[in-house]
Every structure is written in C-alpha cells, then in structure tokens.
Coordinates of C-alpha atoms in Angstrom, one line a residue:
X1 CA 0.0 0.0 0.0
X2 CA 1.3 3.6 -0.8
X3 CA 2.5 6.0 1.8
X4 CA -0.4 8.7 1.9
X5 CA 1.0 12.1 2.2
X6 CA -1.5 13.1 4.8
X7 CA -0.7 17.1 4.6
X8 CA -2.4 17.3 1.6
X9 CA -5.7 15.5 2.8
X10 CA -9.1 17.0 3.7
X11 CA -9.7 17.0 7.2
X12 CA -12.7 17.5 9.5
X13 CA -13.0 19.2 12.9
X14 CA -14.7 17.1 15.5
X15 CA -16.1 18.7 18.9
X16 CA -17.1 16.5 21.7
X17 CA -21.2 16.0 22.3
X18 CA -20.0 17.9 25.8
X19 CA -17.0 20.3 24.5
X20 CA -14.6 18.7 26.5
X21 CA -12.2 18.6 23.7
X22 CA -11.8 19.3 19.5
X23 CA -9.5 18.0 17.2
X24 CA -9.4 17.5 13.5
X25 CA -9.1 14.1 11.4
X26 CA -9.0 13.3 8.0
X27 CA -12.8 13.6 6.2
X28 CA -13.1 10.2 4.9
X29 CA -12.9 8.6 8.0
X30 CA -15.5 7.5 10.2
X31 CA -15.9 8.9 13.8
X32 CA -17.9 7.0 17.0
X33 CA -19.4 8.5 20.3
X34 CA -20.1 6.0 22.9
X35 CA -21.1 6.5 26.4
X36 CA -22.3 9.4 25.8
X37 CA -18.8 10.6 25.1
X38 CA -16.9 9.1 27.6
X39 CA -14.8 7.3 24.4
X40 CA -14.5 8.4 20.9
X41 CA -12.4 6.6 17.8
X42 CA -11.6 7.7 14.8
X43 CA -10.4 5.4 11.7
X44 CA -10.9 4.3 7.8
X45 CA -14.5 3.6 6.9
X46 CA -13.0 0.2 5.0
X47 CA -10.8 -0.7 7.9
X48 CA -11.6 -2.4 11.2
X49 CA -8.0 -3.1 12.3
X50 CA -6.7 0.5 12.2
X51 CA -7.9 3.4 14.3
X52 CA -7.8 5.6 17.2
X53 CA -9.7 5.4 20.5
X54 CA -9.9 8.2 22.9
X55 CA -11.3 8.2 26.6
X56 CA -11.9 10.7 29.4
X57 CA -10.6 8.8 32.6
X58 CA -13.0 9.2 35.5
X59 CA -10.9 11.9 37.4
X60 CA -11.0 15.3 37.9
X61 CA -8.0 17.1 38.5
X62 CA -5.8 20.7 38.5
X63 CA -3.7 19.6 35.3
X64 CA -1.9 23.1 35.6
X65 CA -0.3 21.1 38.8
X66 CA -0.1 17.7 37.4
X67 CA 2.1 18.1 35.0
X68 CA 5.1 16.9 36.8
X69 CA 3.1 13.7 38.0
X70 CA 2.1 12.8 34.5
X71 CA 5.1 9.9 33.9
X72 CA 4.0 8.6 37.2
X73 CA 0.3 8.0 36.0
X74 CA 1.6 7.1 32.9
X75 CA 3.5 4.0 34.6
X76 CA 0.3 3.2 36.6
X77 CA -2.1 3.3 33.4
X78 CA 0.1 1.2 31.8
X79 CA 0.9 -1.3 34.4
X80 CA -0.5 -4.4 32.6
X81 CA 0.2 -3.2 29.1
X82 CA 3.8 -4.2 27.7
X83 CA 5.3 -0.6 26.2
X84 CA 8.5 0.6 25.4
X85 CA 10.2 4.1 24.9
X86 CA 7.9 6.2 26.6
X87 CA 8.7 10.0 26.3
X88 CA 7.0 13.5 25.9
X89 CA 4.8 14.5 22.7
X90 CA 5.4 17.7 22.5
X91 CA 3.5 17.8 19.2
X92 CA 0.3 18.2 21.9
X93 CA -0.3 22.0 22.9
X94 CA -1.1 19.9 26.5
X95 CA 1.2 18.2 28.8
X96 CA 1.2 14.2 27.1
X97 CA 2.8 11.4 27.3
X98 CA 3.2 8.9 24.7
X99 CA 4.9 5.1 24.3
X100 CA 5.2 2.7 21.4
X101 CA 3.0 -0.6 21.2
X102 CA 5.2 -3.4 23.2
X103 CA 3.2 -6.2 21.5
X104 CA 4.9 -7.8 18.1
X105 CA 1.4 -7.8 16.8
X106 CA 0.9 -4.1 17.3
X107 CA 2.5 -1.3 15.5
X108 CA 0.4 1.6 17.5
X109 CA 1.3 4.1 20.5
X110 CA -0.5 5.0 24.1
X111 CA -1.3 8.2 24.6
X112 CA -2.1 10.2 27.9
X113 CA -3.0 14.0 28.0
X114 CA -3.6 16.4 30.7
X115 CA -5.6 19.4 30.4
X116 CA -8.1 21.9 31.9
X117 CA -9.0 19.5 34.4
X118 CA -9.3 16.3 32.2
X119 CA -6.9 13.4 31.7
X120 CA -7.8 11.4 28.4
X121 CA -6.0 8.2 27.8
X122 CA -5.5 7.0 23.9
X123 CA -4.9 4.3 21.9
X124 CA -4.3 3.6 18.1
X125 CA -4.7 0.2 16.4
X126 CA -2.0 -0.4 13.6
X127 CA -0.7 -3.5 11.8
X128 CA 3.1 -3.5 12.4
X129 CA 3.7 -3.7 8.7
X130 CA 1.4 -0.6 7.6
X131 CA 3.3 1.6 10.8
X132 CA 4.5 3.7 7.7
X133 CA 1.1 4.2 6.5
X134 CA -1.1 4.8 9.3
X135 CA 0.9 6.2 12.3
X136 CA 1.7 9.6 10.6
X137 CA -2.3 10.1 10.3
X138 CA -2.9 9.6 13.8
X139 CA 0.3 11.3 15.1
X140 CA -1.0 14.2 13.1
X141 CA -4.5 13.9 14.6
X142 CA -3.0 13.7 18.3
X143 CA -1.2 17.2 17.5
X144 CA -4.8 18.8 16.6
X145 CA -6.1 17.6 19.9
X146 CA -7.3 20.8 22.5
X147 CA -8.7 20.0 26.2
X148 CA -11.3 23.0 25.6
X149 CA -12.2 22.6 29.6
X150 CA -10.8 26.3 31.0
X151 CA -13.9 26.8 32.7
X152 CA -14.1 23.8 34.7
X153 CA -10.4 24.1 35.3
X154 CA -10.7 27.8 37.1
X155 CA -13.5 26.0 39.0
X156 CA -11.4 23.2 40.2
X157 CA -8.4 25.8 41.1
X158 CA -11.1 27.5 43.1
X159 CA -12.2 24.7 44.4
X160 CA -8.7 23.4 45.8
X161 CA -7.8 26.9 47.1
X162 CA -11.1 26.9 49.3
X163 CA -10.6 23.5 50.5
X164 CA -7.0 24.6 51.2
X165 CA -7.8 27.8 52.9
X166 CA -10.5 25.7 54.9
X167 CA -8.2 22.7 55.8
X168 CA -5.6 25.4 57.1
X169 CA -7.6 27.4 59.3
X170 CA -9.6 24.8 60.7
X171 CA -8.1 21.7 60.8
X172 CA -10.5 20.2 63.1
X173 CA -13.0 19.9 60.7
X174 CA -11.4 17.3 58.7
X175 CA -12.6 19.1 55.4
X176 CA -12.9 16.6 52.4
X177 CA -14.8 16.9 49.0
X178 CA -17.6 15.0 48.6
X179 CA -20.3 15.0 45.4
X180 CA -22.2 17.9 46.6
X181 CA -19.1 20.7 47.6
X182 CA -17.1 20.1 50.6
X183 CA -17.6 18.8 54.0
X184 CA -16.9 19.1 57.3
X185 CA -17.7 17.2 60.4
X186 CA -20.5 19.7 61.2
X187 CA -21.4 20.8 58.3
X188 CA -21.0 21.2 54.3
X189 CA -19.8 23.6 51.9
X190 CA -21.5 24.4 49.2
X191 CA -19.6 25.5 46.1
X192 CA -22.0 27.0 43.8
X193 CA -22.3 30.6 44.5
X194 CA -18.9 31.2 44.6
X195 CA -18.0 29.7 41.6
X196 CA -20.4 32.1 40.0
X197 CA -18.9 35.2 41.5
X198 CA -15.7 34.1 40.6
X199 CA -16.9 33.3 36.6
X200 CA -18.6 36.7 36.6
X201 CA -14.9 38.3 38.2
X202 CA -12.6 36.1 37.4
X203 CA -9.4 39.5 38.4
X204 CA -10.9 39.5 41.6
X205 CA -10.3 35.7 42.6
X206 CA -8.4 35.8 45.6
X207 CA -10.5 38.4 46.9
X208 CA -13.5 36.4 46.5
X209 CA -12.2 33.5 47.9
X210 CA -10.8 34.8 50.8
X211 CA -14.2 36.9 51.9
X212 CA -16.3 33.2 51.4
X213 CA -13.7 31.3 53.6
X214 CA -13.5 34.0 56.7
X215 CA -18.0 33.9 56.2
X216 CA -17.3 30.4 56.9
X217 CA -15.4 31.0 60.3
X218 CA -17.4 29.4 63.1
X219 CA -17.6 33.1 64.4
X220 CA -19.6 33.7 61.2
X221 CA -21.8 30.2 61.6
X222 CA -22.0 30.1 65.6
X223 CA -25.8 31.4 65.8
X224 CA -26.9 30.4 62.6
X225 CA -30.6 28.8 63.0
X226 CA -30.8 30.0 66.5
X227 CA -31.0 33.9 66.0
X228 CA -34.0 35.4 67.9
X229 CA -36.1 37.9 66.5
X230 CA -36.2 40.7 68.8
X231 CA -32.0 40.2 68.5
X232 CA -32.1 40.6 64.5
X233 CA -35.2 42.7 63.9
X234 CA -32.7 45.8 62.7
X235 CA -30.6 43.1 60.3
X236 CA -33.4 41.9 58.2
X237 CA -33.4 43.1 54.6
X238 CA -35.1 42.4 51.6
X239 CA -33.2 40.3 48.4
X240 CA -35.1 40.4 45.5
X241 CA -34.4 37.7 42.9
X242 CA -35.4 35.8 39.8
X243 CA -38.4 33.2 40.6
X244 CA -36.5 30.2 39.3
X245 CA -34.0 30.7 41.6
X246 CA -36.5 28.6 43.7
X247 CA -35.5 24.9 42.7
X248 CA -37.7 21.8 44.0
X249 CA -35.5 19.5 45.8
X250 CA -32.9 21.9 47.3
X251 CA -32.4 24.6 50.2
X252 CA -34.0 27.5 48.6
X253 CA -37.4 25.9 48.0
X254 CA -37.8 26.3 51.8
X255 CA -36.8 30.2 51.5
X256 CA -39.2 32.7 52.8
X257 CA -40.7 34.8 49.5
X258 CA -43.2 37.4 48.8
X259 CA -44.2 38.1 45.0
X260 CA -42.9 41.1 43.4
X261 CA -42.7 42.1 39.7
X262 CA -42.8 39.8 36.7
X263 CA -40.6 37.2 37.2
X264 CA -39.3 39.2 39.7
X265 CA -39.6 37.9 44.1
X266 CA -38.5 39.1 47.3
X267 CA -36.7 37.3 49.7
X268 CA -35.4 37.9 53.3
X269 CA -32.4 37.8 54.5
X270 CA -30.4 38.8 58.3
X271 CA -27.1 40.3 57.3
X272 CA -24.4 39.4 60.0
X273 CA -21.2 41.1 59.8
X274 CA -19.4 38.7 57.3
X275 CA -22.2 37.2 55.4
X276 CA -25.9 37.2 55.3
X277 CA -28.5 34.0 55.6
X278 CA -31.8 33.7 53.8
X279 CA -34.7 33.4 56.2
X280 CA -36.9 30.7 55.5
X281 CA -40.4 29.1 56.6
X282 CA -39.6 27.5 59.5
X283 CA -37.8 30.8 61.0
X284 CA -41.0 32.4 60.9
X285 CA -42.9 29.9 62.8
X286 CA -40.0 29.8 64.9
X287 CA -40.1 32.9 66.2
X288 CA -44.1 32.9 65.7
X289 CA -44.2 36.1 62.9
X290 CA -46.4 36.5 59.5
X291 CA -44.5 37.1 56.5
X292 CA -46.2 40.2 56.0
X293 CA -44.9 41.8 59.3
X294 CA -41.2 40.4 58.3
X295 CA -41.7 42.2 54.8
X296 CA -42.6 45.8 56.5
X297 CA -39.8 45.5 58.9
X298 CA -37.5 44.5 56.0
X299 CA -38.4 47.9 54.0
X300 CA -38.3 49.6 57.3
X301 CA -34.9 48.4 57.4
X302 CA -33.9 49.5 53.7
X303 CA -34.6 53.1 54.0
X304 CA -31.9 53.3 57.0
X305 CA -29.1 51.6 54.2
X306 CA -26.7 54.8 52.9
X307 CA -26.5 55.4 49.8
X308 CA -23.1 55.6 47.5
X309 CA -21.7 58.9 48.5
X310 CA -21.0 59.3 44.5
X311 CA -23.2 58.1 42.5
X312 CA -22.6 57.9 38.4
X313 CA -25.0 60.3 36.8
X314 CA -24.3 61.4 33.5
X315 CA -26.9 63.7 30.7
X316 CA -27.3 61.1 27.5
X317 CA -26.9 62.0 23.9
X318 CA -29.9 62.8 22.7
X319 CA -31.2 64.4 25.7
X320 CA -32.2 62.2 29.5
X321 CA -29.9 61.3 32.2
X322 CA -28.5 58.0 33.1
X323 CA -27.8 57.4 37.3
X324 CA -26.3 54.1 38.2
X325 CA -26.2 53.1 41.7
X326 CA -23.8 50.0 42.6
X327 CA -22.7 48.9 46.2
X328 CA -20.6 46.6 47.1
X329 CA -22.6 45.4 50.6
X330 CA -24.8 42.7 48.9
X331 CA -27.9 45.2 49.0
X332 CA -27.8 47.8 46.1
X333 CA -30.7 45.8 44.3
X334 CA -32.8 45.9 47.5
X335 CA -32.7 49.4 47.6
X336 CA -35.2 50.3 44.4
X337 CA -37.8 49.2 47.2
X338 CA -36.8 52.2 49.1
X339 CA -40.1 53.7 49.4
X340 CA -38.9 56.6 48.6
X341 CA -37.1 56.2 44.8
X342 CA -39.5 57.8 42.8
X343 CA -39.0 61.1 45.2
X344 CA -34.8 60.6 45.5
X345 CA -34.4 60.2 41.6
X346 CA -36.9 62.1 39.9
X347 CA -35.2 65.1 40.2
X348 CA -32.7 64.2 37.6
X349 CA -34.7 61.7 35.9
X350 CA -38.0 63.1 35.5
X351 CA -41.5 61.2 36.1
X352 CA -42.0 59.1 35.5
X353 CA -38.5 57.4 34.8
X354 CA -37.4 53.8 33.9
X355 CA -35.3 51.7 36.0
X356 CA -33.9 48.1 35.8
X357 CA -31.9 45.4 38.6
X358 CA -30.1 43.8 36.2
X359 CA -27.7 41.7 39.2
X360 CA -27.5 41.6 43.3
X361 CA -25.6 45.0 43.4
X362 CA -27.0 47.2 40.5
X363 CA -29.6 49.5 39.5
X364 CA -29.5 51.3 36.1
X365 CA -32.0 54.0 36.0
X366 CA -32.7 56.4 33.4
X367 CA -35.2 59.1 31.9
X368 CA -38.1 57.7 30.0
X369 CA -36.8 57.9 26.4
X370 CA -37.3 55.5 23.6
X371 CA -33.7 56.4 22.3
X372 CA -32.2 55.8 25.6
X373 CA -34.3 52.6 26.2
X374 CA -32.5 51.6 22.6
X375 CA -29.2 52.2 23.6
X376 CA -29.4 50.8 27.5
X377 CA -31.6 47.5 27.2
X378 CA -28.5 45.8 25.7
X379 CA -26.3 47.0 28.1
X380 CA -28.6 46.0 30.8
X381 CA -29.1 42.2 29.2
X382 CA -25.2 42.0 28.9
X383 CA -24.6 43.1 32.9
X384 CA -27.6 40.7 33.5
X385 CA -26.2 37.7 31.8
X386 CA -22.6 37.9 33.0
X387 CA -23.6 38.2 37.0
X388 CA -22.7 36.1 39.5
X389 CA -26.0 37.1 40.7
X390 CA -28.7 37.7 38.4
X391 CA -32.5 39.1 39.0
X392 CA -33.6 40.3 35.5
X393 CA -33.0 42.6 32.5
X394 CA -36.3 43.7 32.3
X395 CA -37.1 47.4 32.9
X396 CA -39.1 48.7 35.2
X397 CA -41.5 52.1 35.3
X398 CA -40.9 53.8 38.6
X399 CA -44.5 56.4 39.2
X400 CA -45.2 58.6 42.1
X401 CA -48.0 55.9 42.4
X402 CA -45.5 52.9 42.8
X403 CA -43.2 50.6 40.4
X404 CA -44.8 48.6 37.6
X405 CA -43.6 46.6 34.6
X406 CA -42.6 48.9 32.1
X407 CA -44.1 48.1 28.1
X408 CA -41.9 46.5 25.5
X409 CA -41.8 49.6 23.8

C-alpha cells in the first residue's frame, strides 16, 4: 500500500457531544461516540483493524499542577500493558505522554493527556507492517487535539484553594470533597455561588475567595438557626431575585418569599457582619411572625441603608440622564424598594423614569426615552447575563403611584 502524504488531505473538525475537547481528522474517515462521550475513535471507513480510540478517565484534577506527576500516571495506566520508549509528545499543545506498542502484533502508540482538568487516555490500532502508512495520520490527529475545559479548570483551582484555605484554618473539621461541595464534620460547603462570582470576576479571585472562607469562620456560623427575632429585627433586609432561583429539591425551596414584579420575588435575609443568611419558613414559625410583618420590617430596614456617596450620573446624547447606583454590601438591588425612589431620583430623571436590577448590586435607572431605552436594554441584558447574581434585565417604570412593569416599547 502507498504512503499517503497526509498534509495534503481533507480534514474535519470534530467537537465532543459535551466540548470537552476538538480535534481534526481526516474527512473520509468514520468517527464513533459512545457512552455518551466518555470514548470516541476515529479510523478508515473500509478498515476495522486500524484506528484511534480516545477516553476521558473518571478523574477530575488541576492539570496546571499535574504536569510533573504525568510519567507517574503514565507508569500506573500502563501497568498491565507491555510498552516501550515512553517519552513526551510535544507535538500536543497539553502536557502528554506517549509510548510505542510493546506487542509484536501491534504497531500503535499509548497516549495520555492532561488538560483543563481532564486526563484522556489514547490508543491507536496499527498492523506492524502498515506503521508507515497509518501512524503519521494519527500522530498528526493527536497534534490537533485541544482540552477545551478552562472553565471547569478555574472551578477546580477555586475549588482546591477553598478547600486549602479551609483545611488550614480549621483543621479540626477534617474538610474533604464530597459529590455535593465540601464537608466538614459539622457541616457542608457548598460551592456554587462562589463559583459564579468568581466566573462573573474572574481579576478579583483571591478576593472572593478569601471573603467566602473568613464567612465560613465558626464566628460567622455560631448562631446560625438560632438567632431570635427581637436580636435581629434591625438586620433583616429584603433580596429580590429571579423566581426560578427557587428549585424543587434543594435549600432554597424552603426560602421565605413574597411576589414582586414579573418574574421578579422578594426574599429575606439577616445580614451578620461577614455574610448574610436567607430566612426561610420554619424561621417564621419559629419565632411565631407573619410574613407580611417580616416584609414591612425588611423595608423599614432599607430606608436606613446609605446610599453611595458618589453616585454615576451622566446627561445622554440625545437628551435624558442616566444614574447608576452600585454597592458593594450585597444590598444595592434591595434598595429600588426604598419607598422613597421615585422622590430621591426624579429630580434628575424626570417622572416618570425607567429603572432596571439587572444583578444583586445594580440599579440602572434612566429618563423615559425610547432612544435611551434603545441604547441601554442591551447593556442592561449584557450586565444581567454575566452576573454572578442575576435578577432580570427587564425594565421597570418607577411612578409617584408605585413601580410597575414597564411596556416593551
């Protein structure tokens, strides 16, 4: 058979069903998912004793750390298999290892690559005496391979820094990941509103990380569940966010709510001096109060927040004004049910004005223009979809009379 200058063929890119990697291989090949993706193989359509087979191994790891530890696993993955000359490909943009076929019967190589936070394992199948033929394909596919898994490796380097931060601080807990976050003896971590934050500001890591671990102190947790309400009455604010934030089947199905806007709900929640915790049913009949009496003490409680002392307000081309009001305390959201805002911001604004809560600490509002409507809704569905902590990019009419949905034009 004749050496096939594989440069000069058409190739195809393939992505994996769940993006965990992309690579390209030659177009009149055949290409196999199985397991939902946890193996895929590549090779001739005419051919069932040549091609390429590659799996996701069940771990989940740092790779960025691994490297180093890669010729270990390689000598434990291959334990059983005979290879021989096992070295580096640096023909992968990922750290890889590679080794030639032992077997007499075998003219193929092993592959293992580590990226984002996958290790895949490969294989290809080649008779000894086509080597020539076939290898130089495959080699060629291996060097298009890319772990497209950043995401989920800044999670898992979040993830190991918490656990770190937590092991080191209180190493009584005996912290240790389990399937749901972290766990303690006490209690458990959970993971997923930090890794939000951390997506939606990813320069501000450490920061982030650091202010979730010291909310975690015991300090912070000591009178968690047992707060009475004469104690907290002055702490309770109110949260708005989106309703399916509300999931059957987990914590915040139990959460305290009162029905807003829209899509749009109001929760409760006592802010402590590290973190805040969402009040839920079974405080209320704990301490033996309606939710409507816990809502009017909650906007009581938002008219004594302060304001930004500078707050950006700029005139619009066009004519309007623009005023956006961000804080940093968890709470800038809560504030548009100052009952107050129409009075504090019509001023500027006129009446009545539009106003939107596109995330936890941001309200955008602005003179009722169509032009500036045009030019901000974007804006607003951009800051809404990139937030750590969304509520909604709809807009809002804000009267002398109250706050209403405003019309889609």
């Amino acid at each position: 058979m004749p050496t096939t200058d594989w440069r000069t063929v058409e190739w195809e890119s393939f992505v994996h069903p769940h993006k965990a990697f992309r690579l390209e291989f030659p177009a009149h090949w055949e290409h196999r998912v199985e397991k939902d993706g946890e193996s895929c193989g590549f090779g001739p359509r005419d051919r069932d004793n040549v091609g390429l087979w590659i799996s996701i191994m069940p771990v989940s790891l740092d790779t960025e750390r691994f490297g180093e530890d890669l010729p270990r696993l390689f000598d434990q993955a291959m334990d059983q298999v005979p290879v021989e000359n096992i070295r580096r490909d640096e023909s992968i943009p990922h750290h890889a290892m590679k080794a030639d076929m032992a077997d007499p019967d075998q003219g193929g190589h092993y592959w293992i690559v580590a990226g984002g936070d996958l290790v895949l394992f490969a294989s290809s199948q080649v008779p000894p005496a086509e080597r020539h033929i076939w290898n130089p394909a495959f080699d060629q596919l291996m060097a298009s391979l890319e772990i497209t898994r950043e995401r989920e490796l800044l999670l898992r380097q979040v993830s190991n820094e918490v656990l770190a931060n937590l092991r080191e601080k209180h190493p009584e807990q005996d912290y240790q990941f389990d399937e749901k976050g972290i766990r303690g003896r006490d209690h458990r971590v959970f993971l997923g509103n930090l890794h939000r934050e951390v997506l939606a500001a990813p320069h501000r890591r450490g920061e982030i990380i650091q202010q979730y671990v010291s909310a975690l102190s015991p300090d912070a947790r000591s009178h968690m569940g047992s707060e009475q309400w004469d104690d907290i009455l002055h702490d309770i604010l109110p949260v708005l966010k989106p309703q399916d934030y509300l999931r059957p089947g987990t914590p915040t199905e139990h959460l305290a709510t009162t029905p807003w806007l829209g899509d749009v709900l109001v929760c409760y929640a006592i802010r402590g001096d590290k973190a805040f915790r969402f009040i839920t049913g079974w405080d209320l009949r704990r301490w033996e109060v309606e939710l409507e009496e816990m809502h009017r003490v909650a906007i009581d409680n938002v008219t004594k927040l302060d304001w930004p002392r500078e707050m950006q307000g700029s005139r619009q081309p066009g004519g309007g004004r623009m005023v956006l009001v961000h804080t940093g305390d968890s709470f800038g959201a809560s504030r548009l049910l100052h009952p107050d805002f129409h009075r504090l911001f019509s001023g500027p604004l006129g009446s009545p004005f539009l106003a939107a809560v596109p995330n936890r600490d941001t309200i955008v509002a602005f003179t009722n223009r169509r032009s500036l409507k045009r030019k901000l809704v974007p804006k607003i569905q951009k800051d809404h979809d990139t937030s750590a902590y969304q509520i909604s990019p709809r807009l809002f009419l804000v009267t002398a009379d109250g706050i209403a949905p405003a019309g889609s034009r």
